[in-house]
Coordinates of C-alpha atoms in Angstrom, one line a residue:
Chain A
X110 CA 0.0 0.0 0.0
X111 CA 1.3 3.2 -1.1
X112 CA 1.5 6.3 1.5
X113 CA 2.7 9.5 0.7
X114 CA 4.7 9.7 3.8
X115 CA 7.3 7.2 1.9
X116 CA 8.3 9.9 -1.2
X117 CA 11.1 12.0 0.5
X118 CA 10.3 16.3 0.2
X119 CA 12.8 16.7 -3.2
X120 CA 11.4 13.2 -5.1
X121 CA 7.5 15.3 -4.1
X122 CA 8.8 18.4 -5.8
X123 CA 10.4 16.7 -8.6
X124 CA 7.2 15.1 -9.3
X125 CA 4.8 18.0 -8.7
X126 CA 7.5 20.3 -11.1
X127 CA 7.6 17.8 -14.0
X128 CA 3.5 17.4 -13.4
X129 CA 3.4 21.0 -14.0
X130 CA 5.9 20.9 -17.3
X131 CA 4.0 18.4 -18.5
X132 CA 0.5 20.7 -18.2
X133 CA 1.9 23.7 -19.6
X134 CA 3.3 21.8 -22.4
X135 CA -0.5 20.6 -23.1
X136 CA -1.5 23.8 -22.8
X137 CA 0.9 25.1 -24.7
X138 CA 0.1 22.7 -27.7
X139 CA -3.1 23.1 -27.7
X140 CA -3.3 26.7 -27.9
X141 CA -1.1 26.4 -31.0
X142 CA 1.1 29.4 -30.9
X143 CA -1.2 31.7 -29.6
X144 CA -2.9 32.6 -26.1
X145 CA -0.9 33.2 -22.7
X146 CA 2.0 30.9 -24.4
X147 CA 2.8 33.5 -27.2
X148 CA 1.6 36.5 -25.1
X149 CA 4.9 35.1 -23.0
X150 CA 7.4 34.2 -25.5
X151 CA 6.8 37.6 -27.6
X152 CA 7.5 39.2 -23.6
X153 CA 10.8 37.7 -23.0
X154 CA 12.3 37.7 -26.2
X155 CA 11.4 41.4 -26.5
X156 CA 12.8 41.6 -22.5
X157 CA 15.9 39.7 -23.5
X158 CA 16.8 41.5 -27.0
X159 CA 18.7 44.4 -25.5
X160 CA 20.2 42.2 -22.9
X161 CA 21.6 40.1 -26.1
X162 CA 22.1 43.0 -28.0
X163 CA 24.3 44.2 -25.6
X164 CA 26.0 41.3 -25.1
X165 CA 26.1 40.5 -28.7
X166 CA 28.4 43.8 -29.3
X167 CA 30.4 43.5 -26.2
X168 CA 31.8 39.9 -27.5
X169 CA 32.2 41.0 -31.1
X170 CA 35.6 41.9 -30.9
X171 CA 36.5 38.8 -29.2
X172 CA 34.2 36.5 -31.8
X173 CA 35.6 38.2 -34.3
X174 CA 39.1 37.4 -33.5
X175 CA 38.3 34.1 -33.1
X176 CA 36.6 33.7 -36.3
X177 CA 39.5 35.1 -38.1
X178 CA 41.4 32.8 -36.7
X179 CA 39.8 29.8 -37.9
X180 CA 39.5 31.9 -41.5
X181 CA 43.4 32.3 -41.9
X182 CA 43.9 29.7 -44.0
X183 CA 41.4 29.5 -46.6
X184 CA 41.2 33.5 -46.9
X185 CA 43.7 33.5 -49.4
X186 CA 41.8 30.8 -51.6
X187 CA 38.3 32.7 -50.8
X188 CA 40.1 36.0 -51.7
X189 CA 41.2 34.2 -55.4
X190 CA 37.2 32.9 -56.1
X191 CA 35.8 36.4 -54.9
X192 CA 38.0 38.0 -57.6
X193 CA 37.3 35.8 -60.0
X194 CA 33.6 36.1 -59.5
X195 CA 33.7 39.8 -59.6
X196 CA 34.9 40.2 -62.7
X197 CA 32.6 37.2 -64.0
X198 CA 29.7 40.1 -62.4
X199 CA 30.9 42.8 -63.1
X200 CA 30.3 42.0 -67.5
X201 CA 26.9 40.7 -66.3
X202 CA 25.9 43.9 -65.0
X203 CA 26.9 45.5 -68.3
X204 CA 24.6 43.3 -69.8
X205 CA 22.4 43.7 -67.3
X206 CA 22.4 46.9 -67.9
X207 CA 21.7 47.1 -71.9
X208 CA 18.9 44.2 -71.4
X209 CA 17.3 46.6 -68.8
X210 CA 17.5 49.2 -71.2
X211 CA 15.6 47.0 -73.8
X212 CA 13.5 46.1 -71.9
X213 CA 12.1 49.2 -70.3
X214 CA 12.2 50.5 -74.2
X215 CA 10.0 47.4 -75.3
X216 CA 7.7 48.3 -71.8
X217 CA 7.0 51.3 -73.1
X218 CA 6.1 50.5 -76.6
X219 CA 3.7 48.0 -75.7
X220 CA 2.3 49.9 -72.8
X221 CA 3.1 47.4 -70.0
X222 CA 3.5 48.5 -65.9
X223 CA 7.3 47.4 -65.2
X224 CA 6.6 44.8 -61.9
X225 CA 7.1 46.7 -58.2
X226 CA 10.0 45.5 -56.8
X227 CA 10.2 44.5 -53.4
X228 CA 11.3 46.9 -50.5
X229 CA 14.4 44.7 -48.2
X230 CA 14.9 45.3 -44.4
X231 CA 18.5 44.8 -43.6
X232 CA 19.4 43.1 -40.6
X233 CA 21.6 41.7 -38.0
X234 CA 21.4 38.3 -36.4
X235 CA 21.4 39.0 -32.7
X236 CA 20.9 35.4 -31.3
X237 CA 20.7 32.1 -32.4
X238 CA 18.4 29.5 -30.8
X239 CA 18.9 27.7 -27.2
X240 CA 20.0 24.6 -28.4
X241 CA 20.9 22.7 -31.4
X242 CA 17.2 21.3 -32.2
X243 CA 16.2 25.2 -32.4
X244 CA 16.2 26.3 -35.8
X245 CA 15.7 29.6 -35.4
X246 CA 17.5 32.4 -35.6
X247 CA 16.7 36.2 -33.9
X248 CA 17.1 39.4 -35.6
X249 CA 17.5 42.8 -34.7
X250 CA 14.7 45.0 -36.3
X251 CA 11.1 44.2 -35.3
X252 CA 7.8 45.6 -35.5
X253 CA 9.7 49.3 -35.6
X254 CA 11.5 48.7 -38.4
X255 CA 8.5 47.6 -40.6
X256 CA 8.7 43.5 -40.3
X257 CA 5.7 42.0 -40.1
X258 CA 4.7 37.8 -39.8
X259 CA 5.6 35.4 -42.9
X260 CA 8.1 37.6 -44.4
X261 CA 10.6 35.4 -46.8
X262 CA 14.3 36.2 -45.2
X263 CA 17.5 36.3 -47.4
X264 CA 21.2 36.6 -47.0
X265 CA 23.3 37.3 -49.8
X266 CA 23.0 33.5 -51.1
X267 CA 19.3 32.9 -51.4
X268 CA 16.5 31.9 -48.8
X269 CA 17.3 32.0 -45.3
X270 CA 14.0 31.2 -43.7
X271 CA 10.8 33.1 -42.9
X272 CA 9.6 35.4 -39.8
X273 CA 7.6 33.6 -37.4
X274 CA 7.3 36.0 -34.2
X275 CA 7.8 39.7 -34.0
X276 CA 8.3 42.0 -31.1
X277 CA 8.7 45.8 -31.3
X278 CA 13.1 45.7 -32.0
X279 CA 13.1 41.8 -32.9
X280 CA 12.0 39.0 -34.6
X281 CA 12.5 35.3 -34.8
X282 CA 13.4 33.7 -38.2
X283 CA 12.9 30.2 -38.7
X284 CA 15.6 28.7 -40.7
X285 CA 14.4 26.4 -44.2
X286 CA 16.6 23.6 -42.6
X287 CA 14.1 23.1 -39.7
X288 CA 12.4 19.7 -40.3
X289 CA 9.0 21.3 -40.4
X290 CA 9.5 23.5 -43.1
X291 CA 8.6 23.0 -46.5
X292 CA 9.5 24.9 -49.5
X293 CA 7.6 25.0 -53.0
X294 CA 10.9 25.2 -55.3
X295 CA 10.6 25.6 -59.5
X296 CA 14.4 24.2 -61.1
X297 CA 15.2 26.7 -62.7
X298 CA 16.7 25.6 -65.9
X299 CA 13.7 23.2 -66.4
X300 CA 10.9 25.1 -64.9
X301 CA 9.2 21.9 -62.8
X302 CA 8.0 22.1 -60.1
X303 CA 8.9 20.4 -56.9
X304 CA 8.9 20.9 -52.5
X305 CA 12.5 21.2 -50.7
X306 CA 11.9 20.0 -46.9
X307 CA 14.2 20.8 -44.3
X308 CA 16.0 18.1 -42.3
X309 CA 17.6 20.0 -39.5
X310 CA 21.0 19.9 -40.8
X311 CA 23.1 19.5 -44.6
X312 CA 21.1 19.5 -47.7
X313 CA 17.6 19.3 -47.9
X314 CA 15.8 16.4 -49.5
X315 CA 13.8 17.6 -52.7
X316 CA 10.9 16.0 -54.0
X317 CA 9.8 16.6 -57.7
X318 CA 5.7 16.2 -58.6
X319 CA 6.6 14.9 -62.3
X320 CA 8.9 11.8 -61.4
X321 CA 10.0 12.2 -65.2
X322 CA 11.5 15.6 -64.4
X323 CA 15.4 15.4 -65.3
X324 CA 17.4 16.7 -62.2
X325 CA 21.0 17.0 -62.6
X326 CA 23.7 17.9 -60.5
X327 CA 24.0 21.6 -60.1
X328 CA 20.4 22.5 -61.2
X329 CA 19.3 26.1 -59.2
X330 CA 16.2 25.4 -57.1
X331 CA 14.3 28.9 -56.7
X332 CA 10.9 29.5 -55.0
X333 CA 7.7 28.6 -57.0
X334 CA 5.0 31.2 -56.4
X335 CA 3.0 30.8 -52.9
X336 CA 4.3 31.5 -49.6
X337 CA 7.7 33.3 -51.3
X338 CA 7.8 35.8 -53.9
X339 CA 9.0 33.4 -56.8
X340 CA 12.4 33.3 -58.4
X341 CA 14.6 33.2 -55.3
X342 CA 17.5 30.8 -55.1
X343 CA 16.8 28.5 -52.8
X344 CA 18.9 25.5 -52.9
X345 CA 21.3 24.1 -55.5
X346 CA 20.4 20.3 -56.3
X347 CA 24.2 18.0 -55.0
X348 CA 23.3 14.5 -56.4
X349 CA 21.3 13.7 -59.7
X350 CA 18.1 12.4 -59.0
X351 CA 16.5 8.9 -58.8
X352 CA 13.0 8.0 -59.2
X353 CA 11.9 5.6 -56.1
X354 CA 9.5 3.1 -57.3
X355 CA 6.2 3.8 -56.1
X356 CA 7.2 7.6 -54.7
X357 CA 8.2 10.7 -56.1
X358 CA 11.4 11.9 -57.7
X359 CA 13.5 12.6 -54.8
X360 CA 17.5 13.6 -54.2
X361 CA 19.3 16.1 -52.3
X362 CA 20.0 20.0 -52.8
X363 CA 22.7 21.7 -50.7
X364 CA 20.8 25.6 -49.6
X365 CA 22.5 28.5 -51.4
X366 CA 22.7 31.0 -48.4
X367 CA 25.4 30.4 -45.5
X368 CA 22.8 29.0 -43.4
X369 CA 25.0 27.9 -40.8
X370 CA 26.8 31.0 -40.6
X371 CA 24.7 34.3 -41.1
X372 CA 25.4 37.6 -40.1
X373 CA 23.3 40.0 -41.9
X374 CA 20.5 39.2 -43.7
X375 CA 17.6 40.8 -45.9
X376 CA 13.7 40.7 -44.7
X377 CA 11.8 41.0 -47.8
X378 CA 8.5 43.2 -47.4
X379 CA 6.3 40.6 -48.8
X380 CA 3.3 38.7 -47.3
X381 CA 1.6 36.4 -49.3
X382 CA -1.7 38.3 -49.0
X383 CA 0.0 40.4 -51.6
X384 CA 0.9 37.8 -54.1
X385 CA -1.7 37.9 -56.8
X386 CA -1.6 36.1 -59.7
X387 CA -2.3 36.8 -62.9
X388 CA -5.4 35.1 -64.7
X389 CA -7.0 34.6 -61.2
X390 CA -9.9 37.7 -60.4
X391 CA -9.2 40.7 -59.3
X392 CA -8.4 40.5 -55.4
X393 CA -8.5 37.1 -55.5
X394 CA -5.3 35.5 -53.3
X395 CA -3.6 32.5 -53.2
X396 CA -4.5 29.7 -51.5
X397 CA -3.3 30.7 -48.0
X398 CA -1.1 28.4 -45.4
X399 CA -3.0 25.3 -44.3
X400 CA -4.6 26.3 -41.5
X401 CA -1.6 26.4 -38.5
X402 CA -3.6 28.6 -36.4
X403 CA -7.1 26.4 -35.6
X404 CA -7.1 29.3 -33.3
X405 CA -8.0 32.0 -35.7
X406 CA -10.4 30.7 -38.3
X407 CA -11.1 33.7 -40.3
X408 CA -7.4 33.8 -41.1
X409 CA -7.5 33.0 -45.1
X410 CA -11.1 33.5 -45.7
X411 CA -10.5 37.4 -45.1
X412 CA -9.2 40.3 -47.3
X413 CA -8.0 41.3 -44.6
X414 CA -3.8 41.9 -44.1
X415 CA -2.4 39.3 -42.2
X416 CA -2.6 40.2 -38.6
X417 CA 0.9 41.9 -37.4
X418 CA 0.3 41.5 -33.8
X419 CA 3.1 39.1 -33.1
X420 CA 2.1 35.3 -32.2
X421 CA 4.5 32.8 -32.9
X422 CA 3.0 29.6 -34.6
X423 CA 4.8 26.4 -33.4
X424 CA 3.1 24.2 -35.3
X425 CA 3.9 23.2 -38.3
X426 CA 4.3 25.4 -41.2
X427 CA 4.5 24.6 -44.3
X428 CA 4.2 26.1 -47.8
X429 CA 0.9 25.4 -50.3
X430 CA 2.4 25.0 -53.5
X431 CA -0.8 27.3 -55.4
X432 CA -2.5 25.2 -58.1
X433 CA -2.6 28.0 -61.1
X434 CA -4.4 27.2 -64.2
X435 CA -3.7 29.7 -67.4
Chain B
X236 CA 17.9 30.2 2.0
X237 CA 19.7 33.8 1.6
X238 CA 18.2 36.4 -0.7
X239 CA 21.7 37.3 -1.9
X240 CA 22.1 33.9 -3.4
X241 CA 18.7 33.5 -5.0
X242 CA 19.5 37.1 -6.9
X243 CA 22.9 35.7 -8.0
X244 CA 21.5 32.1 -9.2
X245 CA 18.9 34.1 -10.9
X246 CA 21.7 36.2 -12.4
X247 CA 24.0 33.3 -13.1
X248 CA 20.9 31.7 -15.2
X249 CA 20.3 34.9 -17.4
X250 CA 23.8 35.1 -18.4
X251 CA 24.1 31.8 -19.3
X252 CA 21.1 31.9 -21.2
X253 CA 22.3 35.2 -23.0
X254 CA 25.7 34.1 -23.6
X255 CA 23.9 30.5 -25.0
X256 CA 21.8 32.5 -27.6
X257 CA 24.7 35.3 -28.5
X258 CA 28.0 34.2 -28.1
X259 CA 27.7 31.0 -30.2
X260 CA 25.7 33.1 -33.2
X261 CA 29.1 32.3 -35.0
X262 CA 31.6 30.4 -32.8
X263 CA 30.4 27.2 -33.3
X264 CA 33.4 24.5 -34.6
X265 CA 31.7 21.8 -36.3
X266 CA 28.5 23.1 -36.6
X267 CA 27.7 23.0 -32.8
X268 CA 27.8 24.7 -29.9
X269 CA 27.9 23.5 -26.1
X270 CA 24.5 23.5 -23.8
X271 CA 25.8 26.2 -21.2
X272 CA 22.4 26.7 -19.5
X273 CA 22.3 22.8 -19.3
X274 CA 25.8 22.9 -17.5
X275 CA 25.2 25.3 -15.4
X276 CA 22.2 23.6 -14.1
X277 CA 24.5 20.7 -13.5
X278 CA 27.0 22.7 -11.8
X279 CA 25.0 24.5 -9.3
X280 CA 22.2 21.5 -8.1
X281 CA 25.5 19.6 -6.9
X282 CA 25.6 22.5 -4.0
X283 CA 21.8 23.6 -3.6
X284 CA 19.5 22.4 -1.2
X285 CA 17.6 19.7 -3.5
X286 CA 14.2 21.9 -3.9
X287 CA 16.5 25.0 -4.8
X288 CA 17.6 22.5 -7.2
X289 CA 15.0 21.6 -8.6
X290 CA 13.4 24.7 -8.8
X291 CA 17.0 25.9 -10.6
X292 CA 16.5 23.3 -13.2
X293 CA 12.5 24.3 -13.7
X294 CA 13.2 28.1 -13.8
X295 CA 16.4 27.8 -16.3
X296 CA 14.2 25.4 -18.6
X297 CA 11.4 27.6 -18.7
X298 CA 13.4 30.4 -19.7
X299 CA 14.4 28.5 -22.1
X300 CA 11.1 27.2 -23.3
X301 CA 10.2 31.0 -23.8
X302 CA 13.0 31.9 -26.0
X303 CA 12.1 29.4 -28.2
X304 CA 9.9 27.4 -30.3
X305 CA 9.8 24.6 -28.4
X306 CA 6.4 23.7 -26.6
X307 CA 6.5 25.6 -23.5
X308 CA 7.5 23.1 -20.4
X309 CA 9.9 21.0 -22.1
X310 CA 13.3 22.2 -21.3
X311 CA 11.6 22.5 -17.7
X312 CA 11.1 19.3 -17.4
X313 CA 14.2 18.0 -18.9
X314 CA 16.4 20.2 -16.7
X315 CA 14.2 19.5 -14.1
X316 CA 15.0 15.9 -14.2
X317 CA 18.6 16.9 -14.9
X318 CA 18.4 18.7 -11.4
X319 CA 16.8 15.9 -9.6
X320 CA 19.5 13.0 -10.9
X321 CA 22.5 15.5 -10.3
X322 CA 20.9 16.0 -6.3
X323 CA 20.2 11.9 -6.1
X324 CA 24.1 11.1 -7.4
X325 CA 26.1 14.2 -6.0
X326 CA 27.4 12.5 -2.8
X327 CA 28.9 9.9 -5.1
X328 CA 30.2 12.6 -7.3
X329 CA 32.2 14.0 -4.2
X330 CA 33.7 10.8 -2.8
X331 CA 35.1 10.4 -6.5
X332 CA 36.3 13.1 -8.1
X333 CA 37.3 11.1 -11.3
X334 CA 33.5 10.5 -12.1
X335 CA 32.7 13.9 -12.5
X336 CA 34.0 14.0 -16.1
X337 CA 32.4 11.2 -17.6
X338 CA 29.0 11.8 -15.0
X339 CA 29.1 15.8 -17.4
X340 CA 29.2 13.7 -20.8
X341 CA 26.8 11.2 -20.0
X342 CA 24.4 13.5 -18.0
X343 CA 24.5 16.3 -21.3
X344 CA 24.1 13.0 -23.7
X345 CA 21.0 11.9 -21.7
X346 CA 19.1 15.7 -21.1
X347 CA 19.4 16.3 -24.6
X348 CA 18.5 12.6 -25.6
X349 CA 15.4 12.9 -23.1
X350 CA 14.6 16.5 -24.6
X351 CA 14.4 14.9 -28.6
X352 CA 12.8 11.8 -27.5
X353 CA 10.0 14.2 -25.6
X354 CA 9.9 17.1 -28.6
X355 CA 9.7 14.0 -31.0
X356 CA 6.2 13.4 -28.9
X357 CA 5.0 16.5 -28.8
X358 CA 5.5 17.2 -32.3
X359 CA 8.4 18.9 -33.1
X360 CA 10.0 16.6 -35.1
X361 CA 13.2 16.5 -33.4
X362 CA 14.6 13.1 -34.1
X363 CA 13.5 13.5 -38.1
X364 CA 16.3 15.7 -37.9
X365 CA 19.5 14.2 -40.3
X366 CA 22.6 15.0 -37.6
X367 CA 20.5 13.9 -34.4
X368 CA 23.8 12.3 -33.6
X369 CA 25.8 15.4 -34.1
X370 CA 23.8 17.7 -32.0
X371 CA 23.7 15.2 -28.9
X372 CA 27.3 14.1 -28.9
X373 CA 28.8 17.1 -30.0
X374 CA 27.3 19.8 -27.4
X375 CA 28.2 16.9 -24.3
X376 CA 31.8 17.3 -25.3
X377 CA 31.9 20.8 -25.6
X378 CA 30.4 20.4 -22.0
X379 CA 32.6 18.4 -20.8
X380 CA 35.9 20.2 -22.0
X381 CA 34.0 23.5 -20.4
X382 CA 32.9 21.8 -17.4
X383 CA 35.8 22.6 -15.4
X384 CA 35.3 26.2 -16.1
X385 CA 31.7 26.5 -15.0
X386 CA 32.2 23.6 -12.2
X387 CA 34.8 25.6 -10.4
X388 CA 32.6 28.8 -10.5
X389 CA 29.6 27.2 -8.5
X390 CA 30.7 27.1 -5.4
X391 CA 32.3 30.7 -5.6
X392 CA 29.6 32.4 -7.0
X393 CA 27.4 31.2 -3.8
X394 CA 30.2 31.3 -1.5
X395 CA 30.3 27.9 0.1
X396 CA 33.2 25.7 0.5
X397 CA 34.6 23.2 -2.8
X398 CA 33.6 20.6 -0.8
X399 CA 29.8 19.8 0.2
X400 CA 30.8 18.3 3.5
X401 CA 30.3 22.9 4.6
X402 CA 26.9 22.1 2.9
X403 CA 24.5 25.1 2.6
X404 CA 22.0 25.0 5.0
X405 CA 17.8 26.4 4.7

């Protein structure tokens, strides 16, 4: 017969304590990245940013020197490849440049409205995530600076991830690599279509929809239209690709950006409330996310803009590659 | 317990947490980076009274759980349990100096095994990830090589003597 009187005072508080992690993390689940759980986490991140921007700046120096240390040796090959490739970019942007001509010429003849481009954020990782299974990184503009939820990120490479919380000076960018995240990717030199999911570390695993696609090695993975403005380099493919019997057209692809070592990267003002496309009706939008928030279940059905107020959805995201019929 | 020490352990956990989220933005050889909070959790249940302990563990997780995706409550309860072994073995720990090392390695290798076991559970898909391996074995060296560092500091942080037989008292 069991009595309390024989669990010792620490085993009681060890049980009550991991009782009580085990509700909250019900809780938490079930509210799905919004209620009292985000209310929190959107709290003490935006509590926590100046204490990690502060010391963020105080150890520069010291990372820095560090860094460079472990940079001495292949500087000098890096230095080589960057020269090469600025001359290799510095004749593209004089073709650039005469194409651009043409075609702003050719605009104007046949009456066309050039496309908008997109406004970029620049900003500064401040913080990475509290362990190894976190695939997240923070940045160090918010709210303030104009960042809103599902904006695509980018370093100089391609596709860094997407913003999935935002407080008034930060926001937290969850990386492509995380395991939940899926990305609708075009190849670029074939134009099929195709998902990239994450698998926490190294290359992503792509899957094509037509298993006759050819895939080689090499072949530029950008983003299909959807979640992501389309065209940006997402991934480059590392191993040609076999057809599974029975499953899709699946290999590897290696991400473009330095994922594993960012410093500054590029929010792009984009939500996908904005991405229209043509041959649909006026004001009519993509299909939106599959639902992540059971929460909130006008989200989609609205015209509304996404709502800014920063919740942070832990559940699984993942991109909805739009069915578009010319 | 005193006030002073409470502010200090409460300190002692905010830095670790900060220097956990900035510091290893970019120093991270091999792709990984230790599990400081996790270590210092370690470090300080093995002086504590055991509810401080375990209440050290709870509070460091949970700060944790809020500056991250993670399903609030489960770094609590894995550092929680970290706390609670670390209190049930540290008398051993102090008659044998030699286990400490190895007790570091094997204790990060099982919080962190315990914490993708549980997130794989609740969802987060943490054992789908490719370099599983990597992240578990990786970090628990790190910890280990720094766990002399942050070992030592314990005791003098909270003032008490090296050895637990000056043990703090209530």
């Amino acid at each position: 017969m069991w009595r309390p009187r024989e669990v010792d005072r620490p085993t009681g508080v060890f049980i009550g304590l991991i009782i009580v992690s085990l509700v909250l993390v019900t809780v938490d689940i079930r509210s799905a990245g919004t209620g009292i759980g985000a209310t929190l986490r959107d709290g003490t991140q935006a509590a926590f940013a100046p204490v990690q921007r502060f010391l963020g700046s105080a150890t520069r120096p010291a990372v820095d020197f560090f860094e460079s240390l472990s940079d001495l040796f292949s500087l000098r090959e890096e230095n080589r490849q960057l020269r090469q490739r600025l001359t290799a970019l510095e004749s593209q942007i004089q073709e650039t440049e005469s194409i651009r001509i043409r075609v702003r010429e050719l605009e104007a003849l046949l009456d066309l409205a050039p496309p908008e481009g997109i406004d970029t954020i620049t900003a500064r990782v401040l913080a990475v995530g509290v362990s190894e299974f976190d695939h997240t990184r923070v940045i160090d503009k918010g709210r303030a600076a104009g960042i809103g939820l599902d904006m695509p990120v980018i370093d100089e490479g391609g596709l860094v991830g997407r913003v999935v919380a935002v407080t008034e000076n930060s926001a937290r960018v969850r990386l492509i690599t995380d395991p939940s995240i899926v990305v609708a990717v075009r190849v670029e030199r074939t134009g099929e279509t195709g998902v990239l999911r994450g698998r926490g570390a190294g290359p992503m695993v792509l899957e094509m929809f037509n298993t006759d696609a050819a895939v080689v090695e090499g072949d530029l993975l950008v983003t299909a239209d959807g979640r992501f403005p389309a065209g940006i380099p997402v991934a480059r493919v590392s191993e040609p690709a076999r057809s599974e019997v029975g499953f899709a057209l699946r290999t590897t692809a290696k991400p473009v950006a330095a994922i594993t070592r960012i410093d500054f990267v590029q929010v792009l003002v984009f939500t996908r409330d904005e991405a229209v496309v043509i041959g649909f009706d006026q004001g009519d939008r993509l299909p939106t996310q599959v639902p992540a928030d059971p929460g909130d279940p006008t989200e989609g059905e609205t015209e509304e803009p996404p709502p800014t107020t920063s919740t942070t959805t832990s559940s699984m995201t993942s991109t909805t590659v739009p069915q578009v019929q010319p | 317990m005193k006030a002073r020490r409470i502010v200090i352990l409460v300190l002692v956990v905010l830095v670790a947490v900060a220097i956990q989220t900035t510091v290893f933005v970019r120093i991270r050889p091999f792709d990984a980076a230790p599990s400081l909070v996790l270590l210092v959790v370690l470090a300080y249940a093995r002086y504590l009274p055991a509810e401080f302990a375990l209440l050290l563990g709870f509070g460091a997780g949970l700060l944790q759980d809020l500056l991250s995706d993670t399903p609030l409550g489960l770094w609590a309860l894995v550092l929680t349990t970290l706390a609670f072994v670390t209190v049930r073995v540290r008398e051993r720990l102090e008659d044998d100096f030699g286990l400490l090392g190895p007790y570091v390695l094997v204790a990060t290798v099982g919080a962190l095994t315990l914490f993708s076991v549980l997130g794989t559970i609740f969802g987060e898909r943490t054992l789908a990830d490719a370099a599983v391996l990597k992240k578990i074995l990786l970090p628990a060296v790190y910890n280990t090589l720094l766990a002399p560092l942050i070992l030592a500091m314990a005791p003098r942080t909270l003032g008490v003597a090296r050895r637990r037989s000056a043990s703090l008292s209530l």
